[in-house]
CSV table of C-alpha atoms and ligand atoms in Angstrom, one decimal:
chain,number,residue,atom,x,y,z
L,360,MET,CA,135.0,193.8,-60.1
L,361,PRO,CA,133.4,196.7,-58.6
L,362,ASP,CA,135.2,198.0,-55.2
L,363,GLY,CA,132.6,196.3,-52.9
L,364,VAL,CA,133.1,193.0,-54.0
L,365,SER,CA,136.6,193.0,-52.6
L,366,HIS,CA,135.3,194.8,-49.3
L,367,VAL,CA,132.9,191.9,-49.2
L,368,SER,CA,135.7,189.7,-49.4
L,369,SER,CA,137.6,191.4,-47.2
L,370,LEU,CA,135.6,191.0,-44.2
L,371,SER,CA,135.4,187.3,-44.5
L,372,LYS,CA,139.0,187.4,-44.6
L,373,PRO,CA,140.7,186.6,-41.0
L,374,LEU,CA,142.8,188.7,-39.6
L,375,VAL,CA,145.7,188.6,-38.0
L,376,LEU,CA,147.5,190.7,-35.6
L,377,VAL,CA,151.2,190.4,-36.1
L,378,VAL,CA,153.4,191.6,-33.0
L,379,GLU,CA,156.7,191.7,-33.9
L,380,ASP,CA,159.5,194.0,-32.7
L,381,GLU,CA,161.9,193.5,-35.1
L,382,ALA,CA,160.4,195.6,-38.0
L,383,ALA,CA,162.2,193.5,-41.0
L,384,LEU,CA,160.5,190.4,-39.8
L,385,ALA,CA,157.2,192.2,-39.5
L,386,THR,CA,157.2,193.3,-42.8
L,387,MET,CA,157.9,190.1,-44.2
L,388,LEU,CA,155.0,188.7,-42.6
L,389,ARG,CA,152.9,191.0,-43.4
L,390,TYR,CA,153.6,190.5,-47.1
L,391,ASN,CA,153.3,187.4,-47.0
L,392,LEU,CA,150.4,186.6,-45.1
L,393,GLU,CA,148.7,189.2,-47.3
L,394,LYS,CA,149.6,187.1,-50.2
L,395,GLN,CA,148.5,184.2,-48.6
L,396,GLY,CA,144.4,185.6,-48.3
L,397,PHE,CA,145.0,187.1,-44.7
L,398,ARG,CA,144.6,190.5,-43.6
L,399,VAL,CA,147.3,192.1,-41.1
L,400,ASP,CA,147.1,194.2,-38.4
L,401,GLU,CA,150.5,195.1,-36.8
L,402,ALA,CA,151.6,195.9,-32.8
L,403,SER,CA,156.1,196.2,-32.1
L,404,ASP,CA,155.4,195.7,-28.5
L,405,GLY,CA,153.4,194.1,-25.7
L,406,ARG,CA,151.1,197.1,-24.9
L,407,GLU,CA,150.4,197.9,-28.1
L,408,ALA,CA,149.4,194.2,-28.9
L,409,LEU,CA,146.9,194.4,-26.4
L,410,THR,CA,145.3,197.9,-27.5
L,411,ARG,CA,145.1,196.5,-31.5
L,412,ILE,CA,143.7,193.1,-30.0
L,413,ALA,CA,140.8,195.5,-28.2
L,414,GLU,CA,140.4,197.3,-31.2
L,415,SER,CA,140.7,195.2,-34.5
L,416,GLN,CA,139.5,192.4,-33.0
L,417,PRO,CA,141.7,190.0,-35.1
L,418,ASP,CA,141.3,186.2,-35.4
L,419,ILE,CA,144.3,185.3,-35.0
L,420,VAL,CA,147.3,186.5,-32.8
L,421,LEU,CA,151.2,185.9,-33.7
L,422,LEU,CA,153.2,186.4,-30.6
L,423,ASP,CA,156.6,187.4,-30.3
L,424,TRP,CA,158.2,186.0,-26.9
L,425,MET,CA,160.9,189.0,-26.0
L,426,LEU,CA,159.0,192.3,-26.7
L,427,PRO,CA,159.8,195.6,-25.2
L,428,VAL,CA,157.4,196.9,-22.6
L,429,MET,CA,155.3,193.8,-22.2
L,430,SER,CA,156.7,190.0,-22.5
L,431,GLY,CA,154.9,187.9,-24.8
L,432,ILE,CA,153.7,185.9,-21.9
L,433,GLU,CA,152.4,188.1,-20.1
L,434,VAL,CA,150.3,189.6,-23.4
L,435,CYS,CA,149.4,186.1,-23.5
L,436,ARG,CA,148.3,185.8,-19.8
L,437,GLN,CA,145.9,189.0,-20.1
L,438,ILE,CA,144.2,187.7,-23.5
L,439,ARG,CA,143.6,184.5,-21.4
L,440,ARG,CA,142.0,186.6,-18.6
L,441,ARG,CA,139.7,188.6,-20.7
L,442,SER,CA,136.1,187.2,-21.6
L,443,ALA,CA,136.0,188.7,-24.9
L,444,THR,CA,139.7,187.1,-26.0
L,445,ARG,CA,139.7,184.1,-23.7
L,446,ASP,CA,139.2,181.6,-27.0
L,447,LEU,CA,141.3,184.0,-29.2
L,448,PRO,CA,144.1,181.9,-30.8
L,449,VAL,CA,147.3,182.8,-30.2
L,450,ILE,CA,150.7,181.0,-31.8
L,451,MET,CA,154.0,182.0,-29.4
L,452,VAL,CA,157.1,182.8,-31.7
L,453,THR,CA,160.4,182.1,-30.3
L,454,ALA,CA,164.0,182.1,-31.1
L,455,ARG,CA,165.8,178.5,-30.9
L,456,THR,CA,167.5,180.0,-27.5
L,457,GLU,CA,163.9,180.2,-25.7
L,458,ASP,CA,162.9,177.1,-26.8
L,459,GLN,CA,162.6,175.6,-23.4
L,460,ASP,CA,160.7,179.0,-22.2
L,461,ALA,CA,158.1,177.8,-24.7
L,462,VAL,CA,156.6,174.8,-23.1
L,463,ARG,CA,156.2,177.6,-20.1
L,464,GLY,CA,154.2,179.6,-23.3
L,465,LEU,CA,152.2,176.9,-23.4
L,466,ASN,CA,151.3,176.5,-20.0
L,467,THR,CA,150.3,180.2,-19.9
L,468,GLY,CA,147.8,179.6,-22.4
L,469,ALA,CA,148.8,180.1,-25.7
L,470,ASP,CA,147.7,177.4,-28.3
L,471,ASP,CA,150.7,176.5,-30.3
L,472,TYR,CA,154.5,178.0,-31.0
L,473,ILE,CA,156.9,178.0,-33.7
L,474,THR,CA,160.9,178.6,-33.2
L,475,LYS,CA,162.6,181.3,-35.1
L,476,PRO,CA,163.7,180.7,-38.1
L,477,PHE,CA,160.6,179.0,-39.7
L,478,SER,CA,159.3,178.6,-43.0
L,479,MET,CA,155.8,180.6,-44.1
L,480,ASP,CA,154.8,176.2,-44.8
L,481,ALA,CA,154.9,175.5,-41.5
L,482,LEU,CA,153.3,179.1,-39.9
L,483,LEU,CA,150.6,178.9,-42.6
L,484,ALA,CA,149.9,175.7,-41.1
L,485,ARG,CA,149.9,175.9,-37.5
L,486,MET,CA,147.6,179.2,-38.1
L,487,ARG,CA,144.9,177.7,-40.7
L,488,ALA,CA,144.5,174.4,-38.0
L,489,LEU,CA,143.8,177.0,-35.0
L,490,LEU,CA,141.7,178.9,-37.4
L,491,ARG,CA,140.0,176.0,-38.2
L,492,ARG,CA,139.7,174.8,-34.3
L,493,SER,CA,138.6,178.4,-33.2
L,494,ASN,CA,135.7,178.2,-36.0
L,495,ALA,CA,134.8,174.8,-35.0
L,496,VAL,CA,133.6,173.9,-38.4
L,497,THR,CA,133.4,170.4,-38.5
L,498,ALA,CA,134.4,167.6,-40.8
L,499,LYS,CA,131.3,167.5,-42.2
L,500,GLY,CA,131.2,171.4,-42.8
L,501,GLN,CA,129.3,172.4,-39.6
L,502,LEU,CA,129.2,175.4,-38.1
L,503,VAL,CA,129.3,174.9,-34.2
L,504,PHE,CA,128.8,178.0,-31.4
L,505,HIS,CA,127.5,177.1,-27.7
L,506,ASP,CA,124.5,175.2,-28.1
L,507,ILE,CA,123.5,175.9,-32.0
L,508,THR,CA,124.8,173.9,-35.4
L,509,MET,CA,124.6,175.0,-38.5
L,510,ASP,CA,124.8,172.3,-41.3
L,511,LEU,CA,125.4,174.2,-44.4
L,512,ALA,CA,125.4,171.5,-47.2
L,513,ALA,CA,121.9,170.4,-45.9
L,514,HIS,CA,120.9,174.3,-45.0
L,515,ARG,CA,119.5,173.3,-41.1
L,516,VAL,CA,119.7,174.6,-38.0
L,517,SER,CA,119.4,173.1,-34.9
L,518,ARG,CA,119.9,174.8,-31.2
L,519,ASN,CA,119.9,172.3,-28.3
L,520,GLY,CA,119.2,169.6,-31.4
L,521,ARG,CA,115.6,171.3,-31.5
L,522,PRO,CA,115.6,172.1,-35.2
L,523,ILE,CA,115.2,175.8,-36.0
L,524,HIS,CA,114.0,177.8,-39.1
L,525,LEU,CA,115.4,180.0,-40.5
L,526,GLY,CA,114.4,182.8,-43.7
L,527,PRO,CA,117.2,183.2,-45.9
L,528,THR,CA,118.3,186.6,-44.9
L,529,GLU,CA,118.5,185.0,-41.5
L,530,PHE,CA,120.1,182.3,-42.5
L,531,ARG,CA,123.2,183.8,-44.2
L,532,LEU,CA,123.4,186.5,-41.2
L,533,MET,CA,123.7,183.6,-38.8
L,534,GLU,CA,126.2,181.9,-40.7
L,535,PHE,CA,128.5,185.5,-41.0
L,536,PHE,CA,127.9,185.7,-37.0
L,537,MET,CA,128.8,181.9,-36.8
L,538,GLN,CA,131.9,182.1,-38.7
L,539,HIS,CA,132.9,185.3,-36.4
L,540,PRO,CA,131.8,184.5,-33.4
L,541,ARG,CA,132.1,187.4,-30.5
L,542,ARG,CA,133.1,190.0,-33.2
L,543,VAL,CA,131.4,193.0,-33.0
L,544,PHE,CA,129.6,193.8,-36.5
L,545,SER,CA,128.4,197.6,-37.2
L,546,ARG,CA,125.0,197.6,-38.7
L,547,GLU,CA,127.2,198.7,-42.1
L,548,GLU,CA,129.5,196.2,-42.1
L,549,LEU,CA,126.5,193.5,-41.6
L,550,LEU,CA,124.8,194.9,-44.7
L,551,ASP,CA,127.8,194.5,-46.7
L,552,ALA,CA,128.8,191.1,-45.8
L,553,VAL,CA,125.3,190.0,-46.0
L,554,TRP,CA,123.4,191.7,-48.1
L,555,GLY,CA,125.9,193.2,-50.2
L,556,PRO,CA,127.3,196.0,-51.7
L,557,ASP,CA,125.2,196.6,-54.1
L,558,ILE,CA,121.7,196.6,-52.1
L,559,HIS,CA,120.8,199.9,-50.8
L,560,VAL,CA,118.7,199.2,-47.7
L,561,GLU,CA,118.6,201.3,-44.5
L,562,PRO,CA,121.1,200.2,-41.8
L,563,ARG,CA,117.4,200.2,-39.9
L,564,THR,CA,117.0,196.9,-41.8
L,565,VAL,CA,119.3,195.1,-40.1
L,566,ASP,CA,117.6,195.2,-37.0
L,567,VAL,CA,114.5,193.9,-38.7
L,568,HIS,CA,116.6,190.8,-39.3
L,569,ILE,CA,118.3,190.6,-36.0
L,570,ARG,CA,114.7,190.8,-34.3
L,571,ARG,CA,113.5,188.1,-36.4
L,572,LEU,CA,116.7,185.9,-36.1
L,573,ARG,CA,116.2,186.0,-32.1
L,574,LYS,CA,112.7,185.2,-32.5
L,575,SER,CA,113.5,182.3,-33.7
L,576,ILE,CA,116.8,180.9,-32.4
L,577,ASN,CA,115.8,182.0,-28.7
L,578,ALA,CA,113.1,179.5,-27.0
L,579,GLU,CA,111.6,180.9,-24.1
L,580,GLY,CA,114.4,180.8,-21.2
L,581,GLU,CA,117.1,180.1,-23.4
L,582,LEU,CA,120.2,182.4,-23.5
L,583,ASP,CA,120.3,185.6,-26.3
L,584,ILE,CA,123.0,184.5,-27.9
L,585,VAL,CA,123.2,187.8,-30.3
L,586,ARG,CA,124.5,190.5,-28.5
L,587,THR,CA,123.6,193.8,-29.0
L,588,VAL,CA,126.2,196.3,-28.1
L,589,ARG,CA,125.0,200.1,-28.3
L,590,ALA,CA,126.3,202.4,-30.5
L,591,ALA,CA,128.6,199.8,-32.1
L,592,GLY,CA,126.4,197.0,-33.7
L,593,TYR,CA,126.0,193.2,-33.0
L,594,ALA,CA,127.7,190.2,-32.1
L,595,LEU,CA,127.0,186.4,-31.6
L,596,ASP,CA,128.4,186.1,-27.6
L,597,THR,CA,126.9,184.3,-24.4
L,598,GLU,CA,128.6,187.0,-22.4
L,599,PRO,CA,126.2,189.4,-21.0
L,600,VAL,CA,126.5,192.7,-22.2
K,1282,LIG,CA1,161.2,190.2,-30.5
């Protein structure tokens, strides 16, 4: 298998940020999560967690309750306060003695919680449930973002109920964006993920297809949901630049 192929699949693997100050537990989680097909990033205190979230843009966060520098609950509050991470799935990890506090954790915006010691199966079930929800993949194999729906099986796209015709490249581009909403991708990352690593085209080609995609999905007066992030790339987003 050529190198690039694994790179493409690695981009579509969900990225988990493990926020845990117990090094042994963090190592165990990384090992098991990678074995289950996740990419793993780590932070060992609350402040580092916020930095890692901004830098690596994880798909889901496992957040230890008791952390040095800044508590898990404060990290969670900050995640919810920022528009870029408002919908980021967060699972709070508590010790048994903190169980009652976990309810408080849910009140501050954690999506779920799990009590130490936990089994990997229990953790994975919660993670997968949250990731399914955040990707908004319905049982019918649809991707939904804002007012756009993609039916992957039927190869149909609609916005606000209005059918949209996309060329094959724009369709794949849109599918990739819909699978990773709000995440910024560079032109090179988009080329690898959508065109494939063996295709050698200019990064500028991406701009051409983004332009076509915008023309197709944005009717007059509609919000442009493809965000251009200067010097960084593109993202599917409802927030203005
Ligand atoms: Ca801890």
